[in-house]
Structures are given as C-alpha cells and as structure tokens.
Short mmCIF file of C-alpha atoms and ligand atoms in Angstrom, two decimals:
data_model
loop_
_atom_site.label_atom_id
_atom_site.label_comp_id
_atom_site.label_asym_id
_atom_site.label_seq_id
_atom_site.Cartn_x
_atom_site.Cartn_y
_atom_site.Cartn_z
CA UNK A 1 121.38 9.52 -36.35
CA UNK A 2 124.97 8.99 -38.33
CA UNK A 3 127.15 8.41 -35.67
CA UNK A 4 129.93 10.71 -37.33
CA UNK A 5 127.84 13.31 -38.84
CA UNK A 6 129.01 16.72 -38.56
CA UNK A 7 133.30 15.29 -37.88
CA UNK A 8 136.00 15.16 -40.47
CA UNK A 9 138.22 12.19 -40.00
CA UNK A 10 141.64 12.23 -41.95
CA UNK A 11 142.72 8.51 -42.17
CA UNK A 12 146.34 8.07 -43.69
CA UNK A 13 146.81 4.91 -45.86
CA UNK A 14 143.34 4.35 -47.69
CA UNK A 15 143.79 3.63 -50.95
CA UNK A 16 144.04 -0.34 -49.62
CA UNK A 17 142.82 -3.09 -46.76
CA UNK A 18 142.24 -1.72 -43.66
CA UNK A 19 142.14 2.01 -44.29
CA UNK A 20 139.77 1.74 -47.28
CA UNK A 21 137.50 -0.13 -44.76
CA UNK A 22 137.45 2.31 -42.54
CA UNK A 23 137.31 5.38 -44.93
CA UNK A 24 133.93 4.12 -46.32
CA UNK A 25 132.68 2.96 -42.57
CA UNK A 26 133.19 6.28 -41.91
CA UNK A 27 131.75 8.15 -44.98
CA UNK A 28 129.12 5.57 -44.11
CA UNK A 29 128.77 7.25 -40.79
CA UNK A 30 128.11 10.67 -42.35
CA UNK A 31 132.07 11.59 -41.66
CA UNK A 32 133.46 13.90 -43.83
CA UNK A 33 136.68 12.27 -45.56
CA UNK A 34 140.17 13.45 -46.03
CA UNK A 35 142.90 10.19 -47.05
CA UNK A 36 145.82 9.67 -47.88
CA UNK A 37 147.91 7.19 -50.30
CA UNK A 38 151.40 7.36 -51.34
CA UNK A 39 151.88 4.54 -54.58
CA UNK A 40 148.38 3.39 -54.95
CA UNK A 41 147.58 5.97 -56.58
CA UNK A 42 144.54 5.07 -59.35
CA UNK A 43 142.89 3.17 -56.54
CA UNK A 44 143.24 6.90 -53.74
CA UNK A 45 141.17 8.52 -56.87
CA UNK A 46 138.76 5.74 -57.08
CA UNK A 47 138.14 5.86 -53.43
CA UNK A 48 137.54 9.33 -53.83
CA UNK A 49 134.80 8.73 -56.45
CA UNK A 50 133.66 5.34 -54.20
CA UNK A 51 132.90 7.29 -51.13
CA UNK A 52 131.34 10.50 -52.38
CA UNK A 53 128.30 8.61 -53.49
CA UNK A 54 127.26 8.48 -49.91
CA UNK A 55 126.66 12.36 -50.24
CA UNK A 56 129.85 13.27 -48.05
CA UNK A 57 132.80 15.39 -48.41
CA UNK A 58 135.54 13.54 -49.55
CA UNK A 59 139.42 14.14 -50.74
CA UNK A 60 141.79 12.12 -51.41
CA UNK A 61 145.76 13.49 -50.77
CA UNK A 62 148.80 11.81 -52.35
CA UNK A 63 151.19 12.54 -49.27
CA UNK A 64 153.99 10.29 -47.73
CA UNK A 65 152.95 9.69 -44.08
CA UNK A 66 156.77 9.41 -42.83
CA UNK A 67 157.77 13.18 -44.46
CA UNK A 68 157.86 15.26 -41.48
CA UNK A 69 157.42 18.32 -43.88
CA UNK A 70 155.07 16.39 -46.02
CA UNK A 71 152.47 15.53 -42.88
CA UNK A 72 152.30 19.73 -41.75
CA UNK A 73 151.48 20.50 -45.16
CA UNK A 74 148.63 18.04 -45.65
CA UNK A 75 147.26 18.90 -42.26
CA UNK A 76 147.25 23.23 -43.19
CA UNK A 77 146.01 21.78 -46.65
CA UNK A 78 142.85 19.73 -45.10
CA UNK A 79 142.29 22.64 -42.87
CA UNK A 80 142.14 24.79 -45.34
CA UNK A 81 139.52 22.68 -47.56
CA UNK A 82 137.76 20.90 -44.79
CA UNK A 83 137.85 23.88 -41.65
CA UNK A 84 139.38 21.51 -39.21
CA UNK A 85 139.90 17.57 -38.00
CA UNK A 86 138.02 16.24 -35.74
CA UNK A 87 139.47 12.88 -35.84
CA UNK A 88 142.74 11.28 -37.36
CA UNK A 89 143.61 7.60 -37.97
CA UNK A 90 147.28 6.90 -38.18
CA UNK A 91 146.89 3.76 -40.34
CA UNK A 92 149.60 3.58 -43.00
CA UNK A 93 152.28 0.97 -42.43
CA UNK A 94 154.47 -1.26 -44.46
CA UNK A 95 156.76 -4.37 -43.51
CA UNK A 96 159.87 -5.43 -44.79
CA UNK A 97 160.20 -9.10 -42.80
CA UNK A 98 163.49 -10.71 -42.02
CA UNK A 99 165.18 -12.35 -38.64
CA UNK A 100 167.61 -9.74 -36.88
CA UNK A 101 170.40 -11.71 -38.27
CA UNK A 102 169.73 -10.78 -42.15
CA UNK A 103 168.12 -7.45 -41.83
CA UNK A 104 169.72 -4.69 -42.81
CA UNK A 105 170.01 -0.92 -42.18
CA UNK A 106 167.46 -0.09 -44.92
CA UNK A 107 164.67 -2.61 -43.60
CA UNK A 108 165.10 -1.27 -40.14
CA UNK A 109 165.02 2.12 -41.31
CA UNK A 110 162.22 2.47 -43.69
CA UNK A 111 159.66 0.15 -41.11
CA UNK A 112 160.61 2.62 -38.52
CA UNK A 113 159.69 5.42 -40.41
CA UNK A 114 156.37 4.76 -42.39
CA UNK A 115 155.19 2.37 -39.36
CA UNK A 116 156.53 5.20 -36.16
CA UNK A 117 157.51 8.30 -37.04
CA UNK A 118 154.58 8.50 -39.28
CA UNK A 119 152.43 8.56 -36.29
CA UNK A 120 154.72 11.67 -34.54
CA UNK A 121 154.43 13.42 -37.95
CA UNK A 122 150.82 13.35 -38.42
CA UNK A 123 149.65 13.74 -34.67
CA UNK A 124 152.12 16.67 -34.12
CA UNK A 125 150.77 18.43 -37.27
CA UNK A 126 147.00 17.96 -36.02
CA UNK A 127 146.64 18.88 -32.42
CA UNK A 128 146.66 22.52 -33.32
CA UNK A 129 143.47 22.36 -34.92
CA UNK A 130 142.63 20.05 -32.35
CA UNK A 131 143.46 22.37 -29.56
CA UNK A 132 141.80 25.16 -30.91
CA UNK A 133 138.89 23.32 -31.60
CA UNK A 134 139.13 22.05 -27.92
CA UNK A 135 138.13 18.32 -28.98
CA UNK A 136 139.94 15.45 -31.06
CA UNK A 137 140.29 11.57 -31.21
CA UNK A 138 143.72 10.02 -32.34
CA UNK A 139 143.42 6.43 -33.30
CA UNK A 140 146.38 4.91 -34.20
CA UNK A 141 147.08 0.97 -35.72
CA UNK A 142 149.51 -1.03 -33.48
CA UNK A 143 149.57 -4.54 -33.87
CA UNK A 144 149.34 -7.40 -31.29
CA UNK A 145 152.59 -8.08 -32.75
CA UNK A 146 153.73 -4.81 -31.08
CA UNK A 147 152.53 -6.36 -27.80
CA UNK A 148 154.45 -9.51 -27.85
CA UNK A 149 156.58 -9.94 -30.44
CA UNK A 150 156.95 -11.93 -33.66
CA UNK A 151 160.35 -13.63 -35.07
CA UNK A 152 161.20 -12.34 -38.21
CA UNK A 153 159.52 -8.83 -37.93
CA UNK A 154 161.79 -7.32 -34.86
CA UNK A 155 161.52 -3.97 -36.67
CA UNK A 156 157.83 -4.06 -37.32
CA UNK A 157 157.50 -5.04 -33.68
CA UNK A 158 159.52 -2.36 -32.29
CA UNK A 159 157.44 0.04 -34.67
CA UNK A 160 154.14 -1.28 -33.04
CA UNK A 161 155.50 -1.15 -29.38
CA UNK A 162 156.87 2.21 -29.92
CA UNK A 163 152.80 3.03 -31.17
CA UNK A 164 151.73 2.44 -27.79
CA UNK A 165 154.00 4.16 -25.90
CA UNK A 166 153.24 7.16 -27.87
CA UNK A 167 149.91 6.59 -27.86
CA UNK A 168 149.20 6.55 -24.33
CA UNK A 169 152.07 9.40 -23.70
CA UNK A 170 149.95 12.06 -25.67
CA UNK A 171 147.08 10.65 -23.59
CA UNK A 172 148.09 11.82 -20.75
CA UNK A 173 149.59 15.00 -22.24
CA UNK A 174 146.57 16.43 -24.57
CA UNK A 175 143.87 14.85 -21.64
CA UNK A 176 142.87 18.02 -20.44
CA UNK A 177 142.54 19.62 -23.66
CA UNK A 178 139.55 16.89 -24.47
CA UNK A 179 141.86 15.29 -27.01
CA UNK A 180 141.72 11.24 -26.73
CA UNK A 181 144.33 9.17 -28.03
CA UNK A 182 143.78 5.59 -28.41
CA UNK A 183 145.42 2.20 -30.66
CA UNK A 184 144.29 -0.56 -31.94
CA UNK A 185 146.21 -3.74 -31.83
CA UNK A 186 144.48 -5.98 -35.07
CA UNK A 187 145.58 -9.42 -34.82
CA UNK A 188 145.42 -11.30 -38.57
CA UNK A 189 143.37 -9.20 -40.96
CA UNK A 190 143.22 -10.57 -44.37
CA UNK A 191 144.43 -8.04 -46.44
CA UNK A 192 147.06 -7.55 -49.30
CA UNK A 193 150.22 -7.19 -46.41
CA UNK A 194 149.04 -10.51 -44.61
CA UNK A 195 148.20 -12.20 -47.89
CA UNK A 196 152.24 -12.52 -48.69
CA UNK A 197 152.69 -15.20 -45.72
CA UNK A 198 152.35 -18.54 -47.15
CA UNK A 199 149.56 -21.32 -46.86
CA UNK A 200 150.73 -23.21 -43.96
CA UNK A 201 151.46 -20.24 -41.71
CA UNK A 202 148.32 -18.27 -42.35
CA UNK A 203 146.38 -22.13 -41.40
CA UNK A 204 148.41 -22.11 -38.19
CA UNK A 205 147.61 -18.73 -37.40
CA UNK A 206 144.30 -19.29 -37.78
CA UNK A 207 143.89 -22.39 -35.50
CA UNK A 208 145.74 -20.48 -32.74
CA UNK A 209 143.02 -17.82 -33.06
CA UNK A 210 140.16 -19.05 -30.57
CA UNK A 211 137.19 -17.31 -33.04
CA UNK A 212 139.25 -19.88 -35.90
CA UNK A 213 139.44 -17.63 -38.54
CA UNK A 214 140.96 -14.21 -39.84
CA UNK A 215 140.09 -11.20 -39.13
CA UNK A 216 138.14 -8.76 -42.03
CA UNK A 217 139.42 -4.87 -42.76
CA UNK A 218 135.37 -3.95 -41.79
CA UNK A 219 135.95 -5.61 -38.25
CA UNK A 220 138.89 -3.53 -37.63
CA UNK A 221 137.16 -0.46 -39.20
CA UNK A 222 133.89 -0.84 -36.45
CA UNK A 223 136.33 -0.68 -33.24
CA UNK A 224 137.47 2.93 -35.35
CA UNK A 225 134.18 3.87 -35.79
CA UNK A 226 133.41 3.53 -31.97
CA UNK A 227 137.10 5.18 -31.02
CA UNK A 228 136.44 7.95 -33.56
CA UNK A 229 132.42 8.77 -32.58
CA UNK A 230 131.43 9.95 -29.08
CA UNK A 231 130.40 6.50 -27.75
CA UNK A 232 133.91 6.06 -27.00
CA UNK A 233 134.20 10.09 -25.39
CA UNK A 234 135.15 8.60 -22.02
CA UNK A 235 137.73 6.41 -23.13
CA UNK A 236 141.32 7.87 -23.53
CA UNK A 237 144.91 5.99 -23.89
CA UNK A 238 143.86 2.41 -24.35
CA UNK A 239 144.93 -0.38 -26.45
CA UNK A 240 142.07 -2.45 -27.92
CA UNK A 241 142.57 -5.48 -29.60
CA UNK A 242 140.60 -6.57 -32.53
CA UNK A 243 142.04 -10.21 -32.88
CA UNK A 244 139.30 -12.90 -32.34
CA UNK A 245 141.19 -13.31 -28.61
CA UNK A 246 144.11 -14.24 -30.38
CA UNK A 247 146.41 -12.79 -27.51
CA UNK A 248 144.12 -13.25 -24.37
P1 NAP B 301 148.03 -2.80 -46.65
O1 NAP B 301 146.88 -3.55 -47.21
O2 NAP B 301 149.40 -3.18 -47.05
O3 NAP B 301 147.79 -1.23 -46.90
C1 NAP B 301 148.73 -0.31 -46.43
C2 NAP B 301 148.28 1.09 -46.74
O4 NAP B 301 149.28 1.99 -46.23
C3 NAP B 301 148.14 1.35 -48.22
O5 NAP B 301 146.98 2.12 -48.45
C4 NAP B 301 149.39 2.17 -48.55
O6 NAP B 301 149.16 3.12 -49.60
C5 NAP B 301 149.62 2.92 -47.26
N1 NAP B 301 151.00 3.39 -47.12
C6 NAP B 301 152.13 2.66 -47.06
N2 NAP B 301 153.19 3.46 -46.91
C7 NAP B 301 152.72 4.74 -46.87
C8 NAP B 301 153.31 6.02 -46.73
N3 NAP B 301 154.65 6.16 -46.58
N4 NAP B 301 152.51 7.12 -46.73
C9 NAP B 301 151.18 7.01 -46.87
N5 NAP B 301 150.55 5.82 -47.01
C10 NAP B 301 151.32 4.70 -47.01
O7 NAP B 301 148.02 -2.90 -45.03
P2 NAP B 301 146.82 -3.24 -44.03
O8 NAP B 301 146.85 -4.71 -43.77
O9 NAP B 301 145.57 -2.60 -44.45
O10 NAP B 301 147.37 -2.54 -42.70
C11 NAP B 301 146.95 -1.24 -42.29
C12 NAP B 301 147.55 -0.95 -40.92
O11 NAP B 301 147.13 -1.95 -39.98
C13 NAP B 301 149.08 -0.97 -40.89
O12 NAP B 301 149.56 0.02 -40.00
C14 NAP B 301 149.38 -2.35 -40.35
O13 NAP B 301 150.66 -2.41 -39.76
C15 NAP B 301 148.27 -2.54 -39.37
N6 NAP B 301 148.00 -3.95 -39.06
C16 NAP B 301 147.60 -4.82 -40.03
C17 NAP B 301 147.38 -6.14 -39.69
C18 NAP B 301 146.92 -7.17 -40.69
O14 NAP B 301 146.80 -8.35 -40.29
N7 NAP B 301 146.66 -6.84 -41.93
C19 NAP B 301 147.57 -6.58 -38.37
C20 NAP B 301 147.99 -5.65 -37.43
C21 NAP B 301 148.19 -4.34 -37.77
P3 NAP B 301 149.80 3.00 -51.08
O15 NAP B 301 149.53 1.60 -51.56
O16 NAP B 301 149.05 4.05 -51.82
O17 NAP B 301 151.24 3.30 -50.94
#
C-alpha cells in the first residue's frame, strides 16, 4: 500500500532541488500533487508532465509564496481543483548572503519574506480546509542554520529560527483539531542554492559532517514522506534534522 494514497500534498517551491525531490517522492507515494514555482517556470511545467506519469493528479501553480494575497488565492484555487489539502510543505526559500556589516535593507527584507512570512501566508490560507476536514500535516523547511547560526547569513538564520517558533506555536494551537505541524532542519543538501559556496568551504563542510559527505534532495524528501503519511500521526511540533549528525 502507497503510503500517501488517497492525500493531496501542496509543496511550494518545486520546480528545483529539494522540492522537486519531494514532489515526485510523493507522487511516488500515490499523493496527489499541487506545486508551486515562481521564476522557474519551463522546469514547474515539466514537473507537471514528470510526475503525472506515475498515474497521479498533478498541477503545477505559478504563485509567489511571500504574497499574502497571492498564497489565499492558490489555496481556494487547489481546493477548488483538488477538493481539499491534506498536507502542505512550506519549502520555498531563497538567500541573499552577506555579514551584518554589508547587508542591506533589501537582503534583509526579501530573505525574511520568501524564507518566513511565506510560511504564515501559506499555513494561514490552509487550515480552513484543514479544519473542516478535521486532519492536516504542516511540514515546513528550517535549516540547522536556523538552530545555531551561520556568519554571513544572519537574515537567513533569523528566517529559519523564526520557522521553528512558528512551527511549534501552531502545534500547540491547531493540536486538538488533529492538525500536526512539524520542520525539518536539512543540514548541507547539494542542490543549486548550496552549489554557489565555493570548493574549499563545501570540503570543510563536509569533513565536519560525521556521515562525510552531503546530503541528497531524496534524503530530505523521505523524512517528508514520513512527516506527511500517517507513520508520523503521533508526532506533532518537532524539529527533525536531516544532516548526517552534522549538529549533534
Ligand atoms: P533551491 O534549489 O534554490 O530551490 C528553491 C526553490 O524555491 C525553487 O523551486 C524556487 O522556485 C522556489 N522559490 C524561491 N522563491 C520563491 C517564491 N517567492 N515563491 C515560490 N517559490 C519560490 O533551494 P533548495 O536547496 O532546494 O532549498 C529548499 C528549501 O530547503 C529552502 O527553504 C531552503 O532554505 C531549505 N534548506 C536547504 C538546504 C540546502 O543545503 N540546500 C539546507 C537547509 C535548508 P523558482 O526557481 O521557480 O523561483
């Protein structure tokens, strides 16, 4: 048995790395898909085309994740088409790197909003079908950096760390309505936004990380799976990291 047959799963920020990975785990999984992607746009309809060859319902949405407006309307729109949303992964995010002492207004700002308020848009807009339907699972991408911290990316960070708050905040609000909302902290996935650090850095990451190697958008995309299917129904307002015990 398909561990997500018979759920739609709306996962923002699939047209690349670690949302494409978990878009087709899902559709995999026998989830019916609803994505998102804001520039990538040829790649959001090839992914459409990609994942309907596993016989699922899938539809890809050109939506920015940090519109407030933008977020409600794609969540009546995928009610409309897919009759509710049983699961939603808050994965879009961007960084705009920089120490505190050269980063401007506009770095802080945008990070903030595609990284944070992204996540208040989106989860605000589906717990009314999620309430009605008297079940849901939130999943949303932190980042160990949001944990502890990273020089150069103090707005990134503080986008992260804000994640969890939220995350476990709406835990304990939407408990009792059988809503679970949970975060995953990735530590270094290879993927187009980590593949802009140079050489030497990504080799010292890597021999800091006990399992000695990167992380893959798949690996990330299984700890999903389990959050989004009901293996995971008793678990609510948790951080897991998927980061080869980078920060044990
Ligand atoms: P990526 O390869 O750069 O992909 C980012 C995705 O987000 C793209 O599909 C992009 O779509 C989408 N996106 C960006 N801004 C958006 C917006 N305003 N509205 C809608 N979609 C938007 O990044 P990734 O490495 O897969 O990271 C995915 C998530 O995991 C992020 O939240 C990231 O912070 C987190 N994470 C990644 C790592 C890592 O090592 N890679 C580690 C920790 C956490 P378009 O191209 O169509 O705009």
């Amino acid at each position: 048995m398909s561990l997500l047959q018979g759920k739609v799963a709306l996962i923002t920020g699939a047209s690349r790395g670690i949302g494409r990975a978990i878009a087709t785990r899902f559709a995999q999984e026998g989830a019916s898909i609803a994505f998102t992607y804001l520039s990538s746009v040829e790649k959001g309809q090839a992914l459409e085309t990609e994942l309907s060859a596993f016989g699922v319902k899938v539809k890809g949405y050109r939506s920015d994740a940090s519109d407030f407006k933008a977020a409600e309307e794609l969540v009546n729109q995928i009610v409309a088409d897919f009759g509710t949303i049983d699961a939603v992964i808050n994965n879009a995010g961007i960084t705009r790197d920089g120490l505190l002492m050269r980063m401007s207004e506009e770095q802080w700002d945008v990070v903030i909003n595609v990284n944070l308020k992204s996540v208040f848009n989106l989860t605000k807009a589906v717990i009314k079908p999620m309430m009605k339907a008297k079940k849901g699972s939130i999943i949303n991408l932190t980042s160990v950096v949001g944990i502890r911290g990273n020089a150069g990316q103090a707005n990134y960070a503080a986008s992260k760390a804000g994640i969890i708050g939220f995350t476990k905040s709406v835990a304990l609000e939407l408990g009792s309505r059988n809503i679970r909302s949970n975060a995953i902290a990735p530590g270094f996935i290879e993927t187009e936004m980590t593949g802009e650090i140079n050489d030497k850095a990504v080799e010292e990451w890597k021999q800091s990380i006990p399992l000695k190697r990167g992380g893959q958008p798949e690996e990330v995309a299984d700890c999903a799976l389990f959050l989004a299917s009901d293996l995971s129904r008793y678990i609510t307002g948790q951080v897991l990291q998927v980061d080869g015990g980078m920060l044990t």
